[in-house]
mmCIF file of C-alpha atoms in Angstrom:
data_model
loop_
_atom_site.group_PDB
_atom_site.id
_atom_site.type_symbol
_atom_site.label_atom_id
_atom_site.label_comp_id
_atom_site.label_asym_id
_atom_site.label_seq_id
_atom_site.Cartn_x
_atom_site.Cartn_y
_atom_site.Cartn_z
ATOM 1 C CA MET X 1 -3.106 -20.374 10.461
ATOM 2 C CA THR X 2 -0.307 -19.403 8.264
ATOM 3 C CA LEU X 3 1.729 -16.249 9.363
ATOM 4 C CA HIS X 4 3.025 -13.646 6.645
ATOM 5 C CA ILE X 5 5.247 -10.908 7.660
ATOM 6 C CA THR X 6 5.827 -8.858 4.680
ATOM 7 C CA ASN X 7 5.506 -5.447 3.229
ATOM 8 C CA GLU X 8 4.256 -6.929 0.029
ATOM 9 C CA VAL X 9 0.815 -6.883 1.360
ATOM 10 C CA ASN X 10 -1.241 -6.526 -1.796
ATOM 11 C CA ALA X 11 0.743 -9.444 -3.641
ATOM 12 C CA THR X 12 0.298 -11.977 -0.753
ATOM 13 C CA LEU X 13 -3.125 -11.205 -0.400
ATOM 14 C CA ASN X 14 -3.639 -11.442 -4.122
ATOM 15 C CA SER X 15 -1.919 -15.019 -4.077
ATOM 16 C CA LEU X 16 -4.135 -16.340 -1.258
ATOM 17 C CA ILE X 17 -7.295 -14.977 -2.393
ATOM 18 C CA GLU X 18 -6.324 -16.883 -5.854
ATOM 19 C CA GLY X 19 -5.498 -19.993 -4.208
ATOM 20 C CA GLY X 20 -8.702 -20.457 -2.004
ATOM 21 C CA ASN X 21 -11.088 -20.874 -4.904
ATOM 22 C CA TYR X 22 -14.021 -19.109 -2.825
ATOM 23 C CA ASN X 23 -17.624 -18.395 -3.974
ATOM 24 C CA ALA X 24 -17.725 -15.060 -2.312
ATOM 25 C CA VAL X 25 -14.959 -12.842 -0.951
ATOM 26 C CA MET X 26 -15.982 -9.972 1.633
ATOM 27 C CA THR X 27 -13.803 -7.609 3.438
ATOM 28 C CA LEU X 28 -14.498 -6.218 6.625
ATOM 29 C CA VAL X 29 -13.407 -2.515 7.516
ATOM 30 C CA ASP X 30 -14.091 0.693 9.457
ATOM 31 C CA GLU X 31 -14.643 3.979 8.346
ATOM 32 C CA ASN X 32 -10.896 4.638 8.804
ATOM 33 C CA THR X 33 -9.605 1.721 7.099
ATOM 34 C CA ARG X 34 -11.958 1.873 4.223
ATOM 35 C CA ARG X 35 -11.034 5.579 3.471
ATOM 36 C CA LEU X 36 -7.136 5.344 4.293
ATOM 37 C CA VAL X 37 -6.035 1.586 3.897
ATOM 38 C CA LEU X 38 -8.724 -0.052 1.589
ATOM 39 C CA PRO X 39 -7.515 2.267 -1.535
ATOM 40 C CA LEU X 40 -3.837 0.796 -1.371
ATOM 41 C CA LEU X 41 -4.838 -2.702 -1.787
ATOM 42 C CA PRO X 42 -6.244 -2.924 -5.164
ATOM 43 C CA CYS X 43 -6.711 -6.856 -5.016
ATOM 44 C CA LEU X 44 -9.879 -6.193 -2.666
ATOM 45 C CA SER X 45 -11.545 -3.983 -5.140
ATOM 46 C CA SER X 46 -13.742 -6.300 -6.383
ATOM 47 C CA THR X 47 -14.630 -7.857 -2.724
ATOM 48 C CA HIS X 48 -17.807 -7.210 -1.031
ATOM 49 C CA VAL X 49 -17.070 -4.279 1.344
ATOM 50 C CA ILE X 50 -18.511 -4.370 4.878
ATOM 51 C CA GLU X 51 -18.339 -1.126 6.877
ATOM 52 C CA ILE X 52 -18.499 -0.881 10.767
ATOM 53 C CA ALA X 53 -18.191 2.219 13.177
ATOM 54 C CA PRO X 54 -14.546 2.396 14.350
ATOM 55 C CA GLY X 55 -13.534 1.979 17.759
ATOM 56 C CA ASP X 56 -13.946 -0.830 20.780
ATOM 57 C CA ASP X 57 -17.092 0.478 22.177
ATOM 58 C CA ASN X 58 -18.604 -0.271 18.616
ATOM 59 C CA LYS X 59 -17.794 -4.061 18.983
ATOM 60 C CA ASN X 60 -21.174 -4.924 19.750
ATOM 61 C CA LEU X 61 -24.320 -6.971 19.061
ATOM 62 C CA GLY X 62 -25.424 -4.158 16.808
ATOM 63 C CA SER X 63 -22.102 -4.348 14.707
ATOM 64 C CA ILE X 64 -22.348 -7.894 14.813
ATOM 65 C CA THR X 65 -25.605 -8.175 13.486
ATOM 66 C CA HIS X 66 -24.863 -5.792 10.746
ATOM 67 C CA VAL X 67 -22.196 -7.746 9.602
ATOM 68 C CA TRP X 68 -24.011 -11.105 9.820
ATOM 69 C CA GLN X 69 -26.641 -9.506 7.382
ATOM 70 C CA GLU X 70 -24.278 -7.927 4.972
ATOM 71 C CA MET X 71 -22.595 -11.700 4.871
ATOM 72 C CA GLU X 72 -26.204 -13.087 4.233
ATOM 73 C CA LYS X 73 -26.922 -10.511 1.812
ATOM 74 C CA CYS X 74 -23.977 -11.211 -0.467
ATOM 75 C CA GLY X 75 -24.902 -14.875 -0.437
ATOM 76 C CA ALA X 76 -21.811 -15.975 1.511
ATOM 77 C CA THR X 77 -21.649 -19.851 2.036
ATOM 78 C CA ARG X 78 -19.380 -22.123 3.861
ATOM 79 C CA ASN X 79 -17.075 -21.762 1.261
ATOM 80 C CA SER X 80 -16.828 -17.845 1.347
ATOM 81 C CA LEU X 81 -13.915 -15.748 2.908
ATOM 82 C CA LEU X 82 -14.034 -12.843 4.978
ATOM 83 C CA ILE X 83 -10.902 -10.580 4.965
ATOM 84 C CA ASN X 84 -10.821 -8.356 8.100
ATOM 85 C CA LEU X 85 -8.727 -5.311 7.248
ATOM 86 C CA GLY X 86 -8.374 -3.020 10.358
ATOM 87 C CA GLY X 87 -7.303 -2.998 14.102
ATOM 88 C CA GLY X 88 -8.005 -4.987 17.043
ATOM 89 C CA ALA X 89 -11.740 -4.166 16.736
ATOM 90 C CA VAL X 90 -12.342 -5.350 13.522
ATOM 91 C CA THR X 91 -10.318 -8.738 13.605
ATOM 92 C CA ASP X 92 -11.851 -9.387 17.023
ATOM 93 C CA LEU X 93 -15.505 -8.593 15.906
ATOM 94 C CA GLY X 94 -14.640 -10.171 12.028
ATOM 95 C CA GLY X 95 -13.181 -13.341 13.356
ATOM 96 C CA PHE X 96 -16.277 -13.914 15.533
ATOM 97 C CA ALA X 97 -18.745 -13.136 12.656
ATOM 98 C CA ALA X 98 -16.965 -15.616 10.454
ATOM 99 C CA ALA X 99 -16.719 -18.145 13.050
ATOM 100 C CA THR X 100 -20.189 -18.189 13.656
ATOM 101 C CA PHE X 101 -21.769 -17.691 10.417
ATOM 102 C CA LYS X 102 -22.992 -21.041 8.991
ATOM 103 C CA ARG X 103 -21.187 -22.458 11.614
ATOM 104 C CA GLY X 104 -17.526 -21.150 10.710
ATOM 105 C CA ILE X 105 -16.314 -19.709 7.288
ATOM 106 C CA SER X 106 -12.626 -18.878 6.625
ATOM 107 C CA PHE X 107 -11.112 -15.756 7.393
ATOM 108 C CA PHE X 108 -7.611 -13.777 6.942
ATOM 109 C CA ASN X 109 -6.735 -11.080 9.086
ATOM 110 C CA VAL X 110 -4.730 -7.737 8.031
ATOM 111 C CA PRO X 111 -4.070 -5.884 11.023
ATOM 112 C CA THR X 112 -3.629 -2.097 10.049
ATOM 113 C CA THR X 113 -2.439 -1.126 13.726
ATOM 114 C CA LEU X 114 0.461 -2.352 15.840
ATOM 115 C CA LEU X 115 -1.904 -3.280 18.754
ATOM 116 C CA GLY X 116 -4.205 -5.132 15.805
ATOM 117 C CA ALA X 117 -1.170 -6.810 14.787
ATOM 118 C CA VAL X 118 0.491 -7.996 17.975
ATOM 119 C CA ASP X 119 -2.513 -8.636 19.953
ATOM 120 C CA ALA X 120 -6.052 -9.037 18.346
ATOM 121 C CA ALA X 121 -5.017 -10.647 15.009
ATOM 122 C CA VAL X 122 -2.803 -13.701 15.950
ATOM 123 C CA GLY X 123 -4.122 -16.293 18.655
ATOM 124 C CA GLY X 124 -7.502 -17.485 17.612
ATOM 125 C CA LYS X 125 -9.276 -15.142 19.943
ATOM 126 C CA THR X 126 -12.363 -13.619 18.578
ATOM 127 C CA GLY X 127 -15.433 -11.811 20.546
ATOM 128 C CA ILE X 128 -17.533 -8.712 21.138
ATOM 129 C CA ASN X 129 -18.372 -6.779 24.293
ATOM 130 C CA PHE X 130 -21.368 -7.076 26.398
ATOM 131 C CA ASN X 131 -23.327 -5.708 29.141
ATOM 132 C CA GLY X 132 -20.324 -3.295 29.874
ATOM 133 C CA LEU X 133 -17.631 -6.065 29.861
ATOM 134 C CA LYS X 134 -14.845 -6.349 27.203
ATOM 135 C CA ASN X 135 -14.813 -9.704 25.219
ATOM 136 C CA GLU X 136 -17.335 -10.979 27.362
ATOM 137 C CA ILE X 137 -19.035 -13.265 24.351
ATOM 138 C CA GLY X 138 -16.703 -15.033 21.910
ATOM 139 C CA ALA X 139 -14.702 -17.936 20.271
ATOM 140 C CA PHE X 140 -11.684 -19.223 19.685
ATOM 141 C CA ALA X 141 -11.373 -19.491 16.175
ATOM 142 C CA PRO X 142 -8.008 -19.185 14.186
ATOM 143 C CA ALA X 143 -7.785 -17.040 11.079
ATOM 144 C CA LYS X 144 -6.552 -19.016 8.040
ATOM 145 C CA ALA X 145 -3.917 -16.561 7.214
ATOM 146 C CA VAL X 146 -2.623 -13.379 9.230
ATOM 147 C CA ILE X 147 -0.575 -10.894 7.266
ATOM 148 C CA VAL X 148 1.601 -8.450 9.206
ATOM 149 C CA SER X 149 2.916 -5.382 7.765
ATOM 150 C CA THR X 150 4.526 -2.010 9.064
ATOM 151 C CA THR X 151 3.222 -0.453 5.682
ATOM 152 C CA PHE X 152 0.270 1.109 7.446
ATOM 153 C CA PHE X 153 1.604 1.954 10.915
ATOM 154 C CA SER X 154 3.346 5.215 9.702
ATOM 155 C CA THR X 155 0.161 7.040 9.481
ATOM 156 C CA LEU X 156 -0.954 6.345 12.879
ATOM 157 C CA PRO X 157 -1.112 8.517 15.799
ATOM 158 C CA GLU X 158 1.696 8.142 18.074
ATOM 159 C CA GLN X 159 -1.172 6.754 20.894
ATOM 160 C CA GLU X 160 -1.909 3.952 18.734
ATOM 161 C CA LEU X 161 1.673 2.981 18.322
ATOM 162 C CA LYS X 162 1.973 2.977 22.088
ATOM 163 C CA SER X 163 -0.955 0.963 22.650
ATOM 164 C CA GLY X 164 0.345 -1.816 20.463
ATOM 165 C CA PHE X 165 3.700 -1.581 21.666
ATOM 166 C CA ALA X 166 2.565 -2.307 25.209
ATOM 167 C CA GLU X 167 1.472 -5.977 24.042
ATOM 168 C CA MET X 168 5.153 -6.546 22.733
ATOM 169 C CA LEU X 169 6.303 -5.518 26.194
ATOM 170 C CA LYS X 170 4.342 -7.997 27.626
ATOM 171 C CA HIS X 171 5.775 -10.648 25.007
ATOM 172 C CA ALA X 172 9.212 -9.454 25.974
ATOM 173 C CA MET X 173 8.762 -9.851 29.636
ATOM 174 C CA LEU X 174 7.475 -13.257 29.240
ATOM 175 C CA HIS X 175 10.215 -14.313 27.005
ATOM 176 C CA SER X 176 13.289 -12.721 28.457
ATOM 177 C CA HIS X 177 15.260 -10.008 30.124
ATOM 178 C CA GLN X 178 17.427 -9.599 26.974
ATOM 179 C CA GLN X 179 14.204 -8.786 24.638
ATOM 180 C CA PHE X 180 12.532 -6.617 27.767
ATOM 181 C CA ALA X 181 15.775 -4.622 27.794
ATOM 182 C CA MET X 182 15.808 -3.798 24.059
ATOM 183 C CA LEU X 183 12.127 -2.812 24.012
ATOM 184 C CA LEU X 184 13.152 -0.444 26.849
ATOM 185 C CA ASP X 185 15.353 1.375 24.632
ATOM 186 C CA PHE X 186 12.876 2.041 21.704
ATOM 187 C CA ASP X 187 12.434 5.576 20.605
ATOM 188 C CA PHE X 188 8.926 6.683 19.752
ATOM 189 C CA LYS X 189 10.177 9.915 18.521
ATOM 190 C CA SER X 190 12.196 8.753 15.799
ATOM 191 C CA ILE X 191 10.970 5.554 14.799
ATOM 192 C CA ASP X 192 12.610 2.895 12.953
ATOM 193 C CA TYR X 193 10.210 0.711 10.882
ATOM 194 C CA ASP X 194 12.518 -1.392 9.458
ATOM 195 C CA LEU X 195 13.754 -2.383 13.126
ATOM 196 C CA LEU X 196 10.106 -2.191 14.314
ATOM 197 C CA LEU X 197 9.306 -4.871 12.053
ATOM 198 C CA LYS X 198 11.911 -7.252 13.207
ATOM 199 C CA MET X 199 11.009 -6.155 16.840
ATOM 200 C CA LEU X 200 7.013 -7.355 15.912
ATOM 201 C CA GLN X 201 8.506 -10.504 14.382
ATOM 202 C CA GLU X 202 10.156 -11.712 17.567
ATOM 203 C CA SER X 203 7.217 -10.571 19.502
ATOM 204 C CA LEU X 204 4.660 -12.724 17.049
ATOM 205 C CA GLN X 205 7.185 -15.545 17.564
ATOM 206 C CA VAL X 206 6.795 -15.564 21.259
ATOM 207 C CA LYS X 207 2.923 -15.461 21.222
ATOM 208 C CA GLN X 208 2.834 -18.149 18.471
ATOM 209 C CA ARG X 209 5.039 -20.582 20.423
ATOM 210 C CA ILE X 210 2.767 -20.249 23.157
ATOM 211 C CA VAL X 211 -0.385 -20.720 21.235
ATOM 212 C CA GLU X 212 0.656 -23.640 19.187
ATOM 213 C CA GLN X 213 1.215 -25.421 22.601
ATOM 214 C CA ASP X 214 -2.057 -24.685 24.289
ATOM 215 C CA PRO X 215 -4.754 -23.318 21.658
ATOM 216 C CA THR X 216 -7.804 -23.294 24.044
ATOM 217 C CA GLU X 217 -5.891 -21.454 27.115
ATOM 218 C CA GLN X 218 -5.990 -24.522 29.336
ATOM 219 C CA GLY X 219 -2.674 -24.181 30.439
ATOM 220 C CA LEU X 220 0.677 -22.010 29.155
ATOM 221 C CA ARG X 221 -1.626 -19.879 27.304
ATOM 222 C CA LYS X 222 -2.728 -18.092 30.381
ATOM 223 C CA ALA X 223 0.515 -16.457 30.469
ATOM 224 C CA LEU X 224 -0.564 -14.191 27.841
ATOM 225 C CA ASN X 225 -3.140 -12.971 30.268
ATOM 226 C CA PHE X 226 -0.186 -10.882 32.085
ATOM 227 C CA GLY X 227 -1.572 -7.369 32.790
ATOM 228 C CA HIS X 228 -4.808 -8.265 31.531
ATOM 229 C CA THR X 229 -6.782 -9.035 34.789
ATOM 230 C CA VAL X 230 -5.582 -5.520 36.197
ATOM 231 C CA GLY X 231 -5.507 -4.018 32.779
ATOM 232 C CA HIS X 232 -9.319 -4.994 31.960
ATOM 233 C CA ALA X 233 -10.421 -3.814 34.808
ATOM 234 C CA PHE X 234 -9.033 -0.318 34.643
ATOM 235 C CA GLU X 235 -10.410 -0.740 30.730
ATOM 236 C CA SER X 236 -14.034 -1.403 32.188
ATOM 237 C CA LYS X 237 -13.950 1.584 34.567
ATOM 238 C CA ALA X 238 -12.970 3.800 31.995
ATOM 239 C CA LEU X 239 -15.517 2.716 29.614
ATOM 240 C CA GLY X 240 -18.440 2.683 32.237
ATOM 241 C CA ASP X 241 -16.857 6.381 33.123
ATOM 242 C CA GLY X 242 -17.643 7.563 29.751
ATOM 243 C CA HIS X 243 -13.822 8.121 29.156
ATOM 244 C CA PRO X 244 -12.634 5.162 27.244
ATOM 245 C CA VAL X 245 -8.767 4.489 27.111
ATOM 246 C CA PRO X 246 -6.729 2.877 24.773
ATOM 247 C CA HIS X 247 -6.277 -1.388 25.274
ATOM 248 C CA GLY X 248 -2.710 -0.816 25.268
ATOM 249 C CA TYR X 249 -2.339 1.688 27.733
ATOM 250 C CA ALA X 250 -4.848 0.006 30.172
ATOM 251 C CA VAL X 251 -2.580 -3.247 29.679
ATOM 252 C CA ALA X 252 0.700 -1.180 30.384
ATOM 253 C CA TRP X 253 -0.803 0.251 33.572
ATOM 254 C CA GLY X 254 -2.118 -3.634 34.443
ATOM 255 C CA MET X 255 1.626 -4.686 33.866
ATOM 256 C CA VAL X 256 2.823 -2.232 36.595
ATOM 257 C CA VAL X 257 0.158 -3.416 39.441
ATOM 258 C CA GLU X 258 0.978 -7.030 38.333
ATOM 259 C CA CYS X 259 4.728 -6.588 38.713
ATOM 260 C CA VAL X 260 4.169 -5.174 42.120
ATOM 261 C CA LEU X 261 2.115 -8.371 42.969
ATOM 262 C CA SER X 262 4.458 -10.306 41.620
ATOM 263 C CA HIS X 263 7.027 -8.865 43.853
ATOM 264 C CA ILE X 264 5.103 -9.161 46.624
ATOM 265 C CA ILE X 265 4.090 -12.681 46.199
ATOM 266 C CA LEU X 266 6.965 -14.307 43.991
ATOM 267 C CA LYS X 267 9.776 -11.905 44.688
ATOM 268 C CA PHE X 268 10.105 -10.394 41.049
ATOM 269 C CA PRO X 269 13.194 -8.413 40.982
ATOM 270 C CA SER X 270 12.506 -4.704 42.091
ATOM 271 C CA THR X 271 15.191 -3.420 39.249
ATOM 272 C CA ASN X 272 12.848 -4.758 36.547
ATOM 273 C CA LEU X 273 9.554 -3.300 38.405
ATOM 274 C CA TYR X 274 11.254 0.062 38.648
ATOM 275 C CA SER X 275 12.452 0.152 35.172
ATOM 276 C CA LEU X 276 8.887 -0.955 33.842
ATOM 277 C CA ALA X 277 7.015 1.531 35.898
ATOM 278 C CA ARG X 278 9.254 4.517 34.677
ATOM 279 C CA PHE X 279 8.917 3.665 31.315
ATOM 280 C CA VAL X 280 5.317 3.378 31.436
ATOM 281 C CA LYS X 281 4.942 6.389 33.273
ATOM 282 C CA ASP X 282 7.058 8.412 30.694
ATOM 283 C CA ASN X 283 5.147 7.089 27.901
ATOM 284 C CA TYR X 284 1.717 6.294 29.007
ATOM 285 C CA GLY X 285 1.204 8.560 31.856
ATOM 286 C CA ALA X 286 -0.711 7.358 34.551
ATOM 287 C CA PHE X 287 -4.495 5.872 34.938
ATOM 288 C CA TYR X 288 -5.789 8.251 37.702
ATOM 289 C CA ILE X 289 -7.309 6.116 40.808
ATOM 290 C CA THR X 290 -7.773 6.471 44.524
ATOM 291 C CA CYS X 291 -8.611 4.474 47.359
ATOM 292 C CA ASP X 292 -12.257 5.005 46.806
ATOM 293 C CA HIS X 293 -12.034 3.178 43.337
ATOM 294 C CA TYR X 294 -10.649 -0.203 44.719
ATOM 295 C CA ASP X 295 -13.892 -1.788 45.370
ATOM 296 C CA GLN X 296 -15.068 -1.266 41.773
ATOM 297 C CA LEU X 297 -12.080 -2.492 40.353
ATOM 298 C CA ILE X 298 -12.267 -5.542 42.581
ATOM 299 C CA HIS X 299 -15.758 -5.952 41.636
ATOM 300 C CA LEU X 300 -14.818 -5.958 37.804
ATOM 301 C CA MET X 301 -11.777 -8.270 38.425
ATOM 302 C CA ARG X 302 -13.847 -10.862 40.028
ATOM 303 C CA HIS X 303 -16.470 -10.749 36.735
ATOM 304 C CA ASP X 304 -13.281 -11.468 34.399
ATOM 305 C CA LYS X 305 -13.239 -14.301 32.243
ATOM 306 C CA LYS X 306 -10.268 -15.610 33.914
ATOM 307 C CA SER X 307 -11.909 -15.471 37.337
ATOM 308 C CA HIS X 308 -13.048 -18.941 38.964
ATOM 309 C CA ASN X 309 -15.927 -18.727 41.461
ATOM 310 C CA GLY X 310 -15.414 -15.077 42.057
ATOM 311 C CA GLU X 311 -11.655 -15.307 42.802
ATOM 312 C CA ILE X 312 -9.428 -12.712 41.380
ATOM 313 C CA ASN X 313 -6.939 -14.886 39.066
ATOM 314 C CA CYS X 314 -3.682 -13.429 37.638
ATOM 315 C CA THR X 315 -0.490 -14.465 35.594
ATOM 316 C CA LEU X 316 2.358 -13.409 37.367
ATOM 317 C CA LEU X 317 6.435 -13.196 37.052
ATOM 318 C CA LYS X 318 9.368 -14.767 38.971
ATOM 319 C CA ASP X 319 11.569 -12.987 36.488
ATOM 320 C CA CYS X 320 11.397 -11.920 32.918
ATOM 321 C CA GLY X 321 11.249 -15.282 31.232
ATOM 322 C CA SER X 322 9.615 -17.095 34.067
ATOM 323 C CA PRO X 323 5.631 -16.518 34.251
ATOM 324 C CA VAL X 324 3.153 -18.255 36.744
ATOM 325 C CA ILE X 325 -0.228 -18.746 35.737
ATOM 326 C CA ASN X 326 -3.213 -19.152 37.885
ATOM 327 C CA ASN X 327 -2.248 -17.152 41.097
ATOM 328 C CA THR X 328 -5.307 -16.593 43.370
ATOM 329 C CA ILE X 329 -4.819 -12.865 44.506
ATOM 330 C CA ASN X 330 -6.270 -11.725 47.579
ATOM 331 C CA GLU X 331 -7.988 -8.365 48.285
ATOM 332 C CA ASP X 332 -5.504 -6.994 50.993
ATOM 333 C CA ASP X 333 -2.304 -7.694 48.604
ATOM 334 C CA LEU X 334 -4.227 -6.462 45.585
ATOM 335 C CA LYS X 335 -5.098 -3.011 47.392
ATOM 336 C CA ALA X 336 -1.195 -3.086 48.438
ATOM 337 C CA ALA X 337 -0.359 -3.310 45.215
ATOM 338 C CA LEU X 338 -2.784 -0.536 43.989
ATOM 339 C CA ASP X 339 -1.258 1.670 46.710
ATOM 340 C CA ILE X 340 2.307 1.100 45.256
ATOM 341 C CA TYR X 341 1.147 1.506 41.725
ATOM 342 C CA ARG X 342 -0.294 4.931 42.933
ATOM 343 C CA ASP X 343 3.098 5.778 44.315
ATOM 344 C CA LEU X 344 5.242 4.337 41.604
ATOM 345 C CA MET X 345 2.942 6.594 38.984
ATOM 346 C CA GLU X 346 2.924 9.639 41.204
ATOM 347 C CA ILE X 347 -0.662 9.790 41.796
#
């Protein structure tokens, strides 16, 4: 995979397409990126455009079948290219479509959201939701190229920016206290997009180093699951309740719970825990739960892809920059952590 961090998106895409000698080029978009982003990229005007409905809840069998049918309709072969232009749902689904069509064709990711750039577009994970579970069906399949830019971010709602920023915060906590502290000072009310691009580059470098060492998540890469065991349970509960929450928000709340577990089990510094909890509460609010929801959340965590034999598995932190993978969490510690989460979030 080649990573291009640039605001010259059209020129970069044009060069990559011309250099590939593809027999067919397709562009996958959702309704929003077709309307708002596609007109900004004239190099894609001659490609076969495939459109899906927006939102993570449309990352399903119906959408993937539609994409496969459109790829077949335009005569795609193993020498074809799919360009995924959109947020995480588009790059997840599009990557899986490309990985499975004709046993694999080339694809580029052009994320148009901060979350899509920092989370879904880089790392080679693709997939769709199934049977009420997030990313239940998928494959490891790295994009041939990823083009990351802040060009499209200025039109994003603040909620979308914050959703992506949570994944950057995760990378910072995995890397160093210095990077963590720098992100805590970020001002969402007066965004410096040049600074954001620099911070995004540093964040992606953290992820890329981990992925290159462990591309199929056999060891070190599991560190990137920090915040996700609990976060996915929050996300699945919200989806089941008919009130979906942004992925990054669920991860932010999940990181608070998993930092509490880190403090209980590995003595993660309480000062860092309180700093994270305060930042999350101020910027993301709280995911409302009571003790009556604990059993449901535990059930969802036991069915998480990271679970082994029904055990709950989390990545925890000894400190910022010191992740510990493959921690088996018992129910008593988890319920205690959820209690403390509710206190910290003032629920």
